């Protein structure tokens, strides 16, 4: 049994008192324990604010970009070891482990490239300047300057590597010191990455702290320059949003919560076409990849009413190729759920769905003697408005087909019943259908992915979150926004309106700029 330590105030701290146990979800054997007992969380925040923040802000974007590049390389150098840890503690197949770990490495590398382009700058101009006076002498500019607080990151269990490093990449590039707290059930991987980050020496002291176990009373000490970025369930998100101290000090909060993502098949898509095959393959992939424990996984599958049986059979056949079993076995394509709690919740969710939908395959019954395994489970709802399908996120390999009449407007309305999603994929070769769906669904979904014959060959799956594009979604999905290249930095920066003599504040003349400042695009980051 390993004991996971926290890295706080420049040293590794072994927690005292009660600890949480981490398991191998394939064998149910205990692997490690984590406790944050004895940590002085007020001091952790202060260390970030007074030691890490000044050191990071003394660096230019270019220097911080080099730091991210070093972190990406330090993690990459241990990729094989990290994959093994993920298989053991998160029950991922090798492919699923790479999805998480390469996501972390790749996002750090992408932000290193973005930051390198900003070079010697220490703040950013936002959009074009404006003339405010009779002549251009009285001028206005918007600039983005670093905030002075700590960036607290509370992460979900399902992406221990990517979730921590995608948040850290944006914050560190913006000059904000981070305090990372992973989801406890799979924290072994995040902890090992924390060791690599610290050992790399890339981040100045106080710029990166790591908490194994609970955040204790940390939130009670956050103040107005601090920020909280959370990923997890909408239940916890609601609690954090209403936290008294955060409300009192208007602490910036970004929430990435759960989501009932949808895939929409338009009536024009012919069986056997590239778009059809992509739809079937992506729905099955989304259900089985990471055993469905993906915030972007499809849960609702909209199919023209008369084609429901055809599509149910196609998706079932595609799912049959996902061999379920020990993730250490190279032939396995779907491992167990990550924890006993997850297994309990997913089984309960399947039972709830089974009360109002017809089962095509899978179910809640145990499929192995040991381990937190569940079968890929597909339902067909008799009525597309069946409420449980639009309100209950079953965070496992579970999806429900919803029959609809086939109009883009109806698809928009049904997607909206989920109350806000991270991603919706729409499959059609009918441009009018795609346009109506994209613009209508846009109000309900942070990302709209449009599948068609023209892009099928090059398409990355809709469940994949890319650093260039924003991630987040309205309503139930948390209302947050992360990534999106420079947009992801805005959360950690203060946008300030400067008004004065153009000769002082315009980019070509600002005396404080270390080098010639160039403008970012309007509204970016
Ligand atoms: P969770 O139970 O809400 O936990 C998320 C994180 O919050 C964990 O680190 C947890 O710590 C911590 N936490 C729980 N209660 C807290 C409290 N009162 N104060 C401070 N921190 C608290 O969610 P999960 O089970 O880890 O993750 C699964 C959920 O995350 C799913 O619903 C999924 O849809 C969602 N998710 C969303 C995204 C996205 O980008 N939108 C991405 C991934 C996952 P402990 O683990 O120590 O309890």
PDB file of N, CA, C and O in Angstrom, residues 102-143:
ATOM      1  N   UNK A 102      -1.918  11.100 -22.612  1.00  0.00           N
ATOM      2  CA  UNK A 102      -1.501  11.868 -23.805  1.00  0.00           C
ATOM      3  C   UNK A 102      -2.274  13.181 -23.887  1.00  0.00           C
ATOM      4  O   UNK A 102      -1.764  14.174 -24.409  1.00  0.00           O
ATOM      5  N   UNK A 103      -3.499  13.159 -23.375  1.00  0.00           N
ATOM      6  CA  UNK A 103      -4.269  14.409 -23.320  1.00  0.00           C
ATOM      7  C   UNK A 103      -3.554  15.442 -22.460  1.00  0.00           C
ATOM      8  O   UNK A 103      -3.470  16.628 -22.813  1.00  0.00           O
ATOM      9  N   UNK A 104      -3.000  14.987 -21.328  1.00  0.00           N
ATOM     10  CA  UNK A 104      -2.262  15.900 -20.441  1.00  0.00           C
ATOM     11  C   UNK A 104      -0.996  16.400 -21.132  1.00  0.00           C
ATOM     12  O   UNK A 104      -0.711  17.612 -21.160  1.00  0.00           O
ATOM     13  N   UNK A 105      -0.249  15.461 -21.704  1.00  0.00           N
ATOM     14  CA  UNK A 105       1.024  15.818 -22.360  1.00  0.00           C
ATOM     15  C   UNK A 105       0.747  16.774 -23.528  1.00  0.00           C
ATOM     16  O   UNK A 105       1.422  17.799 -23.693  1.00  0.00           O
ATOM     17  N   UNK A 106      -0.263  16.438 -24.324  1.00  0.00           N
ATOM     18  CA  UNK A 106      -0.569  17.218 -25.524  1.00  0.00           C
ATOM     19  C   UNK A 106      -1.101  18.605 -25.199  1.00  0.00           C
ATOM     20  O   UNK A 106      -0.774  19.586 -25.880  1.00  0.00           O
ATOM     21  N   UNK A 107      -1.920  18.701 -24.159  1.00  0.00           N
ATOM     22  CA  UNK A 107      -2.471  20.010 -23.801  1.00  0.00           C
ATOM     23  C   UNK A 107      -1.373  20.928 -23.276  1.00  0.00           C
ATOM     24  O   UNK A 107      -1.317  22.117 -23.619  1.00  0.00           O
ATOM     25  N   UNK A 108      -0.469  20.377 -22.467  1.00  0.00           N
ATOM     26  CA  UNK A 108       0.672  21.186 -22.002  1.00  0.00           C
ATOM     27  C   UNK A 108       1.500  21.655 -23.199  1.00  0.00           C
ATOM     28  O   UNK A 108       1.906  22.821 -23.271  1.00  0.00           O
ATOM     29  N   UNK A 109       1.740  20.739 -24.148  1.00  0.00           N
ATOM     30  CA  UNK A 109       2.558  21.102 -25.315  1.00  0.00           C
ATOM     31  C   UNK A 109       1.844  22.163 -26.159  1.00  0.00           C
ATOM     32  O   UNK A 109       2.473  23.098 -26.664  1.00  0.00           O
ATOM     33  N   UNK A 110       0.530  22.026 -26.295  1.00  0.00           N
ATOM     34  CA  UNK A 110      -0.228  23.003 -27.096  1.00  0.00           C
ATOM     35  C   UNK A 110      -0.154  24.387 -26.455  1.00  0.00           C
ATOM     36  O   UNK A 110       0.044  25.404 -27.134  1.00  0.00           O
ATOM     37  N   UNK A 111      -0.304  24.442 -25.128  1.00  0.00           N
ATOM     38  CA  UNK A 111      -0.224  25.749 -24.457  1.00  0.00           C
ATOM     39  C   UNK A 111       1.208  26.285 -24.436  1.00  0.00           C
ATOM     40  O   UNK A 111       1.420  27.506 -24.403  1.00  0.00           O
ATOM     41  N   UNK A 112       2.182  25.375 -24.485  1.00  0.00           N
ATOM     42  CA  UNK A 112       3.574  25.846 -24.605  1.00  0.00           C
ATOM     43  C   UNK A 112       3.749  26.547 -25.951  1.00  0.00           C
ATOM     44  O   UNK A 112       4.394  27.608 -26.033  1.00  0.00           O
ATOM     45  N   UNK A 113       3.149  26.020 -27.000  1.00  0.00           N
ATOM     46  CA  UNK A 113       3.256  26.654 -28.332  1.00  0.00           C
ATOM     47  C   UNK A 113       2.503  27.990 -28.346  1.00  0.00           C
ATOM     48  O   UNK A 113       3.000  28.990 -28.848  1.00  0.00           O
ATOM     49  N   UNK A 114       1.308  27.976 -27.755  1.00  0.00           N
ATOM     50  CA  UNK A 114       0.512  29.219 -27.709  1.00  0.00           C
ATOM     51  C   UNK A 114       1.282  30.310 -26.961  1.00  0.00           C
ATOM     52  O   UNK A 114       1.353  31.458 -27.387  1.00  0.00           O
ATOM     53  N   UNK A 115       1.860  29.930 -25.827  1.00  0.00           N
ATOM     54  CA  UNK A 115       2.592  30.901 -25.009  1.00  0.00           C
ATOM     55  C   UNK A 115       3.853  31.395 -25.707  1.00  0.00           C
ATOM     56  O   UNK A 115       4.202  32.578 -25.598  1.00  0.00           O
ATOM     57  N   UNK A 116       4.511  30.490 -26.429  1.00  0.00           N
ATOM     58  CA  UNK A 116       5.753  30.879 -27.118  1.00  0.00           C
ATOM     59  C   UNK A 116       5.458  31.988 -28.120  1.00  0.00           C
ATOM     60  O   UNK A 116       6.269  32.898 -28.318  1.00  0.00           O
ATOM     61  N   UNK A 117       4.291  31.939 -28.731  1.00  0.00           N
ATOM     62  CA  UNK A 117       3.935  32.986 -29.710  1.00  0.00           C
ATOM     63  C   UNK A 117       3.774  34.348 -29.040  1.00  0.00           C
ATOM     64  O   UNK A 117       3.925  35.385 -29.683  1.00  0.00           O
ATOM     65  N   UNK A 118       3.445  34.348 -27.751  1.00  0.00           N
ATOM     66  CA  UNK A 118       3.276  35.627 -27.041  1.00  0.00           C
ATOM     67  C   UNK A 118       4.619  36.203 -26.609  1.00  0.00           C
ATOM     68  O   UNK A 118       4.710  37.385 -26.243  1.00  0.00           O
ATOM     69  N   UNK A 119       5.650  35.352 -26.595  1.00  0.00           N
ATOM     70  CA  UNK A 119       7.023  35.808 -26.369  1.00  0.00           C
ATOM     71  C   UNK A 119       7.212  36.601 -25.093  1.00  0.00           C
ATOM     72  O   UNK A 119       6.814  36.185 -24.010  1.00  0.00           O
ATOM     73  N   UNK A 120       7.791  37.790 -25.227  1.00  0.00           N
ATOM     74  CA  UNK A 120       8.243  38.564 -24.063  1.00  0.00           C
ATOM     75  C   UNK A 120       7.126  39.378 -23.409  1.00  0.00           C
ATOM     76  O   UNK A 120       7.373  40.178 -22.523  1.00  0.00           O
ATOM     77  N   UNK A 121       5.905  39.184 -23.845  1.00  0.00           N
ATOM     78  CA  UNK A 121       4.819  39.977 -23.263  1.00  0.00           C
ATOM     79  C   UNK A 121       4.541  39.574 -21.813  1.00  0.00           C
ATOM     80  O   UNK A 121       4.779  38.436 -21.419  1.00  0.00           O
ATOM     81  N   UNK A 122       4.012  40.526 -21.046  1.00  0.00           N
ATOM     82  CA  UNK A 122       3.615  40.199 -19.677  1.00  0.00           C
ATOM     83  C   UNK A 122       2.144  40.508 -19.434  1.00  0.00           C
ATOM     84  O   UNK A 122       1.619  40.247 -18.361  1.00  0.00           O
ATOM     85  N   UNK A 123       1.495  41.120 -20.400  1.00  0.00           N
ATOM     86  CA  UNK A 123       0.036  41.307 -20.341  1.00  0.00           C
ATOM     87  C   UNK A 123      -0.470  41.301 -21.778  1.00  0.00           C
ATOM     88  O   UNK A 123       0.324  41.331 -22.724  1.00  0.00           O
ATOM     89  N   UNK A 124      -1.787  41.279 -21.947  1.00  0.00           N
ATOM     90  CA  UNK A 124      -2.345  41.141 -23.296  1.00  0.00           C
ATOM     91  C   UNK A 124      -3.321  42.274 -23.594  1.00  0.00           C
ATOM     92  O   UNK A 124      -4.085  42.682 -22.719  1.00  0.00           O
ATOM     93  N   UNK A 125      -3.289  42.750 -24.817  1.00  0.00           N
ATOM     94  CA  UNK A 125      -4.343  43.646 -25.290  1.00  0.00           C
ATOM     95  C   UNK A 125      -5.521  42.795 -25.749  1.00  0.00           C
ATOM     96  O   UNK A 125      -5.336  41.711 -26.316  1.00  0.00           O
ATOM     97  N   UNK A 126      -6.726  43.293 -25.509  1.00  0.00           N
ATOM     98  CA  UNK A 126      -7.926  42.537 -25.859  1.00  0.00           C
ATOM     99  C   UNK A 126      -8.756  43.339 -26.863  1.00  0.00           C
ATOM    100  O   UNK A 126      -9.421  44.305 -26.489  1.00  0.00           O
ATOM    101  N   UNK A 127      -8.682  42.952 -28.101  1.00  0.00           N
ATOM    102  CA  UNK A 127      -9.475  43.627 -29.125  1.00  0.00           C
ATOM    103  C   UNK A 127      -8.892  44.981 -29.503  1.00  0.00           C
ATOM    104  O   UNK A 127      -7.893  45.425 -28.926  1.00  0.00           O
ATOM    105  N   UNK A 128      -9.530  45.649 -30.462  1.00  0.00           N
ATOM    106  CA  UNK A 128      -9.008  46.928 -30.935  1.00  0.00           C
ATOM    107  C   UNK A 128      -9.278  48.064 -29.947  1.00  0.00           C
ATOM    108  O   UNK A 128     -10.241  48.027 -29.186  1.00  0.00           O
ATOM    109  N   UNK A 129      -8.406  49.092 -29.966  1.00  0.00           N
ATOM    110  CA  UNK A 129      -8.617  50.280 -29.154  1.00  0.00           C
ATOM    111  C   UNK A 129      -9.725  51.145 -29.745  1.00  0.00           C
ATOM    112  O   UNK A 129     -10.137  50.951 -30.882  1.00  0.00           O
ATOM    113  N   UNK A 130     -10.227  52.100 -28.946  1.00  0.00           N
ATOM    114  CA  UNK A 130     -11.317  52.959 -29.435  1.00  0.00           C
ATOM    115  C   UNK A 130     -11.019  54.422 -29.134  1.00  0.00           C
ATOM    116  O   UNK A 130     -10.474  54.759 -28.069  1.00  0.00           O
ATOM    117  N   UNK A 131     -11.404  55.290 -30.057  1.00  0.00           N
ATOM    118  CA  UNK A 131     -11.277  56.726 -29.826  1.00  0.00           C
ATOM    119  C   UNK A 131     -12.412  57.162 -28.908  1.00  0.00           C
ATOM    120  O   UNK A 131     -13.583  56.924 -29.204  1.00  0.00           O
ATOM    121  N   UNK A 132     -12.082  57.834 -27.818  1.00  0.00           N
ATOM    122  CA  UNK A 132     -13.111  58.246 -26.857  1.00  0.00           C
ATOM    123  C   UNK A 132     -13.347  59.753 -26.878  1.00  0.00           C
ATOM    124  O   UNK A 132     -14.382  60.234 -26.417  1.00  0.00           O
ATOM    125  N   UNK A 133     -12.360  60.508 -27.358  1.00  0.00           N
ATOM    126  CA  UNK A 133     -12.484  61.967 -27.353  1.00  0.00           C
ATOM    127  C   UNK A 133     -12.782  62.513 -28.738  1.00  0.00           C
ATOM    128  O   UNK A 133     -13.039  61.761 -29.679  1.00  0.00           O
ATOM    129  N   UNK A 134     -12.719  63.853 -28.825  1.00  0.00           N
ATOM    130  CA  UNK A 134     -12.960  64.535 -30.094  1.00  0.00           C
ATOM    131  C   UNK A 134     -11.925  64.088 -31.125  1.00  0.00           C
ATOM    132  O   UNK A 134     -12.203  63.954 -32.299  1.00  0.00           O
ATOM    133  N   UNK A 135     -10.694  63.867 -30.613  1.00  0.00           N
ATOM    134  CA  UNK A 135      -9.636  63.353 -31.478  1.00  0.00           C
ATOM    135  C   UNK A 135      -9.110  62.065 -30.849  1.00  0.00           C
ATOM    136  O   UNK A 135      -9.537  61.682 -29.749  1.00  0.00           O
ATOM    137  N   UNK A 136      -8.121  61.474 -31.521  1.00  0.00           N
ATOM    138  CA  UNK A 136      -7.589  60.192 -31.027  1.00  0.00           C
ATOM    139  C   UNK A 136      -6.721  60.362 -29.785  1.00  0.00           C
ATOM    140  O   UNK A 136      -6.246  59.373 -29.224  1.00  0.00           O
ATOM    141  N   UNK A 137      -6.524  61.624 -29.329  1.00  0.00           N
ATOM    142  CA  UNK A 137      -5.663  61.805 -28.136  1.00  0.00           C
ATOM    143  C   UNK A 137      -6.276  61.126 -26.901  1.00  0.00           C
ATOM    144  O   UNK A 137      -5.565  60.554 -26.091  1.00  0.00           O
ATOM    145  N   UNK A 138      -7.619  61.228 -26.751  1.00  0.00           N
ATOM    146  CA  UNK A 138      -8.275  60.534 -25.621  1.00  0.00           C
ATOM    147  C   UNK A 138      -8.736  59.174 -26.145  1.00  0.00           C
ATOM    148  O   UNK A 138      -9.635  59.080 -26.979  1.00  0.00           O
ATOM    149  N   UNK A 139      -8.144  58.142 -25.608  1.00  0.00           N
ATOM    150  CA  UNK A 139      -8.183  56.815 -26.220  1.00  0.00           C
ATOM    151  C   UNK A 139      -8.564  55.746 -25.191  1.00  0.00           C
ATOM    152  O   UNK A 139      -8.361  55.952 -23.981  1.00  0.00           O
ATOM    153  N   UNK A 140      -9.123  54.655 -25.643  1.00  0.00           N
ATOM    154  CA  UNK A 140      -9.458  53.547 -24.745  1.00  0.00           C
ATOM    155  C   UNK A 140      -8.876  52.224 -25.239  1.00  0.00           C
ATOM    156  O   UNK A 140      -8.832  51.974 -26.440  1.00  0.00           O
ATOM    157  N   UNK A 141      -8.417  51.418 -24.302  1.00  0.00           N
ATOM    158  CA  UNK A 141      -7.913  50.073 -24.614  1.00  0.00           C
ATOM    159  C   UNK A 141      -8.399  49.110 -23.534  1.00  0.00           C
ATOM    160  O   UNK A 141      -8.550  49.502 -22.370  1.00  0.00           O
ATOM    161  N   UNK A 142      -8.636  47.868 -23.919  1.00  0.00           N
ATOM    162  CA  UNK A 142      -8.853  46.821 -22.910  1.00  0.00           C
ATOM    163  C   UNK A 142      -7.584  45.978 -22.831  1.00  0.00           C
ATOM    164  O   UNK A 142      -7.052  45.572 -23.861  1.00  0.00           O
ATOM    165  N   UNK A 143      -7.120  45.754 -21.612  1.00  0.00           N
ATOM    166  CA  UNK A 143      -5.956  44.878 -21.448  1.00  0.00           C
ATOM    167  C   UNK A 143      -6.281  43.811 -20.400  1.00  0.00           C
ATOM    168  O   UNK A 143      -7.185  43.981 -19.574  1.00  0.00           O
TER     169      UNK A 143
END
